[in-house]
CSV table of C-alpha atoms in Angstrom, one decimal:
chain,number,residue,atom,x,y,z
A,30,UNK,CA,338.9,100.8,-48.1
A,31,UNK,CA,337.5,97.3,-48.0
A,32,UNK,CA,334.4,98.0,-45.6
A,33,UNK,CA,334.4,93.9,-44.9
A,34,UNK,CA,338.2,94.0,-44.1
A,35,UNK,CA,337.2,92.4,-40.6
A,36,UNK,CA,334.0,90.0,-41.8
A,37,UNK,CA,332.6,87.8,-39.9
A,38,UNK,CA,333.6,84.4,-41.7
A,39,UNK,CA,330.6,82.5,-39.6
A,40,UNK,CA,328.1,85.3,-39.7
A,41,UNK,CA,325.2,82.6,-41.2
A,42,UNK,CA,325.9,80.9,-37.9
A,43,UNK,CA,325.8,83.7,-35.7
A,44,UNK,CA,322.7,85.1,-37.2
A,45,UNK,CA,320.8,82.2,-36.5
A,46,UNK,CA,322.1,81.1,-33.0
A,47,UNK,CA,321.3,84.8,-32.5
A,48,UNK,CA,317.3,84.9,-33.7
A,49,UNK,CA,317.1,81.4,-32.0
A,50,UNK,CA,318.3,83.1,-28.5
A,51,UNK,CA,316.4,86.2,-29.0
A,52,UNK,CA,313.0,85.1,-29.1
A,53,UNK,CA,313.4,82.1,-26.8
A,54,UNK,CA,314.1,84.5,-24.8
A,55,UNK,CA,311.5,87.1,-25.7
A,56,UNK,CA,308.4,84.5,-25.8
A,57,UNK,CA,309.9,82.8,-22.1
A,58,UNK,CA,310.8,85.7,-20.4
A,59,UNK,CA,311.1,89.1,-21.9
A,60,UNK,CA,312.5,90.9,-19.4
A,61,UNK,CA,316.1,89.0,-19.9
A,62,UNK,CA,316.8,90.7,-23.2
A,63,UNK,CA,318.6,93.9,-21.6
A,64,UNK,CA,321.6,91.3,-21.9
A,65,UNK,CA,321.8,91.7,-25.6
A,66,UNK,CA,321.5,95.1,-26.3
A,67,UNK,CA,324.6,97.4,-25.2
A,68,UNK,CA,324.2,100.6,-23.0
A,69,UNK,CA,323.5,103.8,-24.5
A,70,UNK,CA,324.4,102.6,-27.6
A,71,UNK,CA,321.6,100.3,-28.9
A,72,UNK,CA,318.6,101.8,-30.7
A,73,UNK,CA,315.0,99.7,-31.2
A,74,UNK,CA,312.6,101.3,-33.6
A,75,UNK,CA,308.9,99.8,-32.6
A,76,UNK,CA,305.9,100.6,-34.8
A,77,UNK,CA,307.3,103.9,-34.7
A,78,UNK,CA,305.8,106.4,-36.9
A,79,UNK,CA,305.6,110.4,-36.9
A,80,UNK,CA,302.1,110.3,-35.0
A,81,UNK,CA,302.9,107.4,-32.6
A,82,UNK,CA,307.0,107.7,-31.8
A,83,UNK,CA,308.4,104.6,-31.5
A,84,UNK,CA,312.1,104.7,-31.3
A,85,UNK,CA,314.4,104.2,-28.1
A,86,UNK,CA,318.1,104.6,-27.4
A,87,UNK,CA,319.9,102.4,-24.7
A,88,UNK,CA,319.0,99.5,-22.9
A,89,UNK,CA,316.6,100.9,-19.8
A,90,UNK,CA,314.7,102.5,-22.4
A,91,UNK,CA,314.5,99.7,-24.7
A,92,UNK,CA,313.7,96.9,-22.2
A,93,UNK,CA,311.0,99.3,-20.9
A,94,UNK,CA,309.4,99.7,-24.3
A,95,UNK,CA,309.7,95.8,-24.6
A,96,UNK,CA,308.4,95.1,-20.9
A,97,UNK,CA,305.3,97.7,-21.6
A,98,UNK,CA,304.0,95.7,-24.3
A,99,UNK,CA,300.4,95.1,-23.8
A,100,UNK,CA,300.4,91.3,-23.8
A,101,UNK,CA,301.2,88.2,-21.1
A,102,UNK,CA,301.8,86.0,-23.4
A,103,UNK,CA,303.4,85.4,-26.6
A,104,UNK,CA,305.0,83.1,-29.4
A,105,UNK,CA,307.1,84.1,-32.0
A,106,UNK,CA,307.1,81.4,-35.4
A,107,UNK,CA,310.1,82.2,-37.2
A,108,UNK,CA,309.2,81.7,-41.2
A,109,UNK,CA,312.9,83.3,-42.7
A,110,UNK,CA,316.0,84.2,-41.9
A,111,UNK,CA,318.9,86.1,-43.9
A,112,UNK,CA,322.0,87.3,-42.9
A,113,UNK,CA,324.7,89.1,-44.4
A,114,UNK,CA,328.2,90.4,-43.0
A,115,UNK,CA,328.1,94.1,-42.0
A,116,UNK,CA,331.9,96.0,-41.4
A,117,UNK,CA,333.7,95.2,-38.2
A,118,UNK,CA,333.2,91.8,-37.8
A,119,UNK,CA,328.9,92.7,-37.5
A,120,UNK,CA,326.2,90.3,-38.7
A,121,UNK,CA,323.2,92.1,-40.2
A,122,UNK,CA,320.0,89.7,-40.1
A,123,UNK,CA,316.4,90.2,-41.1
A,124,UNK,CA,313.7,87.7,-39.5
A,125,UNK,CA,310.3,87.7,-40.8
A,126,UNK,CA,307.6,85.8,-39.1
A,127,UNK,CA,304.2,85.1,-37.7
A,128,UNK,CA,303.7,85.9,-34.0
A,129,UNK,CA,300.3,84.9,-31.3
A,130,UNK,CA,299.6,86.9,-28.2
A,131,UNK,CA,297.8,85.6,-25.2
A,132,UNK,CA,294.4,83.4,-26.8
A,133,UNK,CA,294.6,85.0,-29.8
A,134,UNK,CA,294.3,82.7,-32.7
A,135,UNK,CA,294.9,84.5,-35.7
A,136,UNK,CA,298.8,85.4,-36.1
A,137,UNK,CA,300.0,88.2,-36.7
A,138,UNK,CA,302.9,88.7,-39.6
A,139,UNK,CA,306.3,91.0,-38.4
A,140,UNK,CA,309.2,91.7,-40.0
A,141,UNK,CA,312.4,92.6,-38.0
A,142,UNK,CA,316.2,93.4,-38.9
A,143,UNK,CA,318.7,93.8,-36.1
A,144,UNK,CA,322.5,94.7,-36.8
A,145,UNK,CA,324.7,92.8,-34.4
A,146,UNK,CA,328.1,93.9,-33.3
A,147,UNK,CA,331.2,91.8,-31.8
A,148,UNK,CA,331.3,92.8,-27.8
A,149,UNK,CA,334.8,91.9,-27.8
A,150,UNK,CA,334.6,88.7,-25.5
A,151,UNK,CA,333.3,86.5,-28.5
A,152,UNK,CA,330.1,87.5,-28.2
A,153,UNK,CA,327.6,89.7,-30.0
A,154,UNK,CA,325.5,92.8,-28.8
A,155,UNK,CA,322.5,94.1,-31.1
A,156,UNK,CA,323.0,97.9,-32.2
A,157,UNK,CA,320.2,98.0,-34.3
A,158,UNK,CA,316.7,96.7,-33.9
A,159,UNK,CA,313.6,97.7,-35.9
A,160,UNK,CA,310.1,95.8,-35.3
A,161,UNK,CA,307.5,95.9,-38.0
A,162,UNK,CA,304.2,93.9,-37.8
A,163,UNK,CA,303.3,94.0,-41.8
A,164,UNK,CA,299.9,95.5,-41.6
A,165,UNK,CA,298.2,98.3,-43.7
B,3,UNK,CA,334.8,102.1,-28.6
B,4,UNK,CA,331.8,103.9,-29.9
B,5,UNK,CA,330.3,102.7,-33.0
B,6,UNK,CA,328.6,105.5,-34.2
B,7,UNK,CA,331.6,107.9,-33.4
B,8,UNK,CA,331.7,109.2,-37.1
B,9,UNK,CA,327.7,109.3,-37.4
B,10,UNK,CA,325.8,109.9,-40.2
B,11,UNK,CA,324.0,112.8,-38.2
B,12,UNK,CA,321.1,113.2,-41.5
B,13,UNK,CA,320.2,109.7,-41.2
B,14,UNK,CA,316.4,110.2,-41.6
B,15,UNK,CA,317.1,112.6,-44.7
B,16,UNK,CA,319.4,109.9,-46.2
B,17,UNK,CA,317.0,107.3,-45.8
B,18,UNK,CA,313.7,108.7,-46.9
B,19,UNK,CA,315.8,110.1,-50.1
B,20,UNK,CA,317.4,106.9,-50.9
B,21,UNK,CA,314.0,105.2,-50.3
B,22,UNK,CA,312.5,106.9,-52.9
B,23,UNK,CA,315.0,107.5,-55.7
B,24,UNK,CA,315.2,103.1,-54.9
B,25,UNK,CA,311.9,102.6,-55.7
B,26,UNK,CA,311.4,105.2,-58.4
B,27,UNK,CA,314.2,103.8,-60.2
B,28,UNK,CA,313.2,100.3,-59.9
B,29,UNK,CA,310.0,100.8,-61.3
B,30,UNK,CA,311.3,103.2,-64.2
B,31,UNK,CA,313.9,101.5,-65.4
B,32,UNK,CA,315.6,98.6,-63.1
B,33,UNK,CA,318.3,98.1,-65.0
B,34,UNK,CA,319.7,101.9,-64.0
B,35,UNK,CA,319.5,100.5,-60.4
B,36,UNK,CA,323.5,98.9,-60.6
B,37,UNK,CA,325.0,102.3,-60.0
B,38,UNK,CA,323.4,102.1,-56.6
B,39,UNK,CA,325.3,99.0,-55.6
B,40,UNK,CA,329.6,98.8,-55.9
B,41,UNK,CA,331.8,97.0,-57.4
B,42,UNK,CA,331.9,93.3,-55.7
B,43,UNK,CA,331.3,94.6,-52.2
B,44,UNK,CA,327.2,94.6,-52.5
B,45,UNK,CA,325.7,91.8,-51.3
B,46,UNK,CA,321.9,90.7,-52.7
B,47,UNK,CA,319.7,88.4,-50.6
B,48,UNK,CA,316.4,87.9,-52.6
B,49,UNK,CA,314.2,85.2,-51.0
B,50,UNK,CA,317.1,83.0,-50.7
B,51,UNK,CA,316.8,79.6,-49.5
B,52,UNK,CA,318.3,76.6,-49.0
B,53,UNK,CA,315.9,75.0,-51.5
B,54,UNK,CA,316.6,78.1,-54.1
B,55,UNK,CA,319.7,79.5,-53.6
B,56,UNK,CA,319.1,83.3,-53.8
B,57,UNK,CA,322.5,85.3,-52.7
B,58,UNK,CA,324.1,88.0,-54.9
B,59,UNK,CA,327.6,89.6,-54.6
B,60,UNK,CA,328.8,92.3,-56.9
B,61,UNK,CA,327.1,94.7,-58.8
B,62,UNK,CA,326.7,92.7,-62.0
B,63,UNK,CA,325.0,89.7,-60.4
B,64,UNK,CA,322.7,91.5,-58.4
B,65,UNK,CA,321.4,93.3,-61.1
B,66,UNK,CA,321.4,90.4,-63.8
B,67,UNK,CA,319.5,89.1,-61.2
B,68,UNK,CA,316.8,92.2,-60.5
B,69,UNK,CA,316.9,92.3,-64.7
B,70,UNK,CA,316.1,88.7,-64.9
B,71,UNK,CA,312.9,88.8,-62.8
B,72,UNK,CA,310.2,87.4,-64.3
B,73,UNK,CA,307.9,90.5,-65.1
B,74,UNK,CA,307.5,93.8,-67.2
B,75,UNK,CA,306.3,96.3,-65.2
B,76,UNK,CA,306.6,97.0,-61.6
B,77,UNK,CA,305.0,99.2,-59.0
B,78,UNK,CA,306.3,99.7,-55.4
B,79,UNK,CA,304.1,101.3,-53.0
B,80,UNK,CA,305.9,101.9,-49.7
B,81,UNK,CA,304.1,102.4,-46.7
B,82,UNK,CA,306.7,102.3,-43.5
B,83,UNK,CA,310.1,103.4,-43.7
B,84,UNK,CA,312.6,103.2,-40.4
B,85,UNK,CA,316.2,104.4,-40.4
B,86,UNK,CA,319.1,104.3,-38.1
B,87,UNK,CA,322.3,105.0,-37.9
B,88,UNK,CA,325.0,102.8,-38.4
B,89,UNK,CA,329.2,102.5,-37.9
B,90,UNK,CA,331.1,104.3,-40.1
B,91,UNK,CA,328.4,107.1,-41.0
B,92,UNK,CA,326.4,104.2,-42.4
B,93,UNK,CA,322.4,104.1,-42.4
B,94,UNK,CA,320.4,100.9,-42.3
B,95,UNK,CA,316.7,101.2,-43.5
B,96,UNK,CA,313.8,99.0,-43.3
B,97,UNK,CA,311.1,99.5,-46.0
B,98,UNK,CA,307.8,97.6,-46.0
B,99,UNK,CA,304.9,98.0,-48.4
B,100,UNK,CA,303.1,96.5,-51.7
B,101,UNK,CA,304.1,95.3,-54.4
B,102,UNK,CA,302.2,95.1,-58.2
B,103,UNK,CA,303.6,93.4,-61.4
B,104,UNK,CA,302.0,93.5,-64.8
B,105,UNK,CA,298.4,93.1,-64.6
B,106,UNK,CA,297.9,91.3,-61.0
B,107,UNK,CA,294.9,93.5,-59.0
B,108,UNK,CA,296.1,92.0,-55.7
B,109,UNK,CA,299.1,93.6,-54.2
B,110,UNK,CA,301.7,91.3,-52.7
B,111,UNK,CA,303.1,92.5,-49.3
B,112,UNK,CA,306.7,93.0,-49.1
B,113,UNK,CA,309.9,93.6,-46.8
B,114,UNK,CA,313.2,94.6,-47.3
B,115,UNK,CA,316.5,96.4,-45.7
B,116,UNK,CA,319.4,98.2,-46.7
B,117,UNK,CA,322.5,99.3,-45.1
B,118,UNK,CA,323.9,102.1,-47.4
B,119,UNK,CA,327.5,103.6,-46.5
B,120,UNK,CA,329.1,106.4,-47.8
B,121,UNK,CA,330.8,106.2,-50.7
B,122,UNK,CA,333.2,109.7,-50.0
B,123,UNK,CA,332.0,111.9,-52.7
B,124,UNK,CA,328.9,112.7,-50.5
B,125,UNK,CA,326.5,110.0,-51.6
B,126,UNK,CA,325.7,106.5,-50.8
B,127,UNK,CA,326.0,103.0,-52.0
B,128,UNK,CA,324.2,99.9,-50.9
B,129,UNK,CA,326.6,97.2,-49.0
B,130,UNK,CA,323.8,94.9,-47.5
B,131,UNK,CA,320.0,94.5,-49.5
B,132,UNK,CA,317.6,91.9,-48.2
B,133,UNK,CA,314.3,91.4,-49.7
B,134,UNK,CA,311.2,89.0,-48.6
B,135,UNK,CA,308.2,88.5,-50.3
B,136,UNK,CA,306.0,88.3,-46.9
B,137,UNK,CA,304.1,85.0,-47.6
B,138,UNK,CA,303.8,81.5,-45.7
């Protein structure tokens, strides 16, 4: 079976109108993301490591991790963007960037890949999100 | 529906195995790394951009293109590794780490994600591969 039977023929588009939303949103008002992540469904993997879990399922317990972030303020500078088509119509995209919080003035580099899903009403949700700042 | 209805319930397993047979096999011998990829479903970003076009499809571009890179010896060192689960018993992973070629002494910092899907004889093949040099 073809696993891109269904692609998404505009997925370059809606990977970018995508990571343009999403941290628009995230450096104006973080606590509007729950829109874009689905349920029970969605999962975020945040710094996570085997001393320090870091991975959440569904959107209260993803928005909460997001809300409970240690910072007032922050600005995401997108650097590059990829996307690729994923099967059933999805739009995998990987961002990787330099982000400031509050007066800090040396940025921080992140790298983060989110697999987006049709919603059914033209629109997208994110199933997958995993945050990494590229430290170490 | 529910996307992950036929999970891939070993995701972790799959992930961390795949990571390193990837990385061992790139550095050993890259050009045994096209059996990892199918037919010409795979899809290769490697820093693509609109200035230097940089997207694969098919196993034999992708890996003229990993066998055309312009050095001799290779060494991956992986330091975070995230996986999820994806539709249709799929896994996504995110790898970050360092990167040394030939005699360089400073590592370069890299990032780069996979979804693998399951190929039906029990093992995996890589539909989506993204890789970023994380510079600028």
């Amino acid at each position: 079976m073809d696993p891109l039977a269904n692609v998404c023929s505009n997925f370059e588009q809606v990977g970018q109108a995508f990571v343009s939303h999403y941290y628009n949103t995230f450096d104006a008002n973080r606590s509007h993301l729950g829109q874009l992540y689905k349920d029970e469904v969605s999962m975020l993997n945040f710094e996570h490591s085997a001393e320090r879990p870091g991975q959440y399922k569904g959107v209260s317990a993803i928005l909460s991790k997001i809300q409970s972030l240690p910072f007032q303020q922050v600005k995401h500078h997108v650097i590059t963007i990829d996307c690729q088509p994923t099967p059933g119509g999805g739009v995998i995209v990987m961002v990787c960037g330099n982000l400031l919080v509050d007066a800090e003035q040396i940025p921080q580099k992140f790298s983060q890949v989110f697999q987006l899903l049709p919603s059914g009403n033209g629109s997208f949700y994110i199933l997958n999100d995993i945050f990494r700042l590229n430290i170490g």
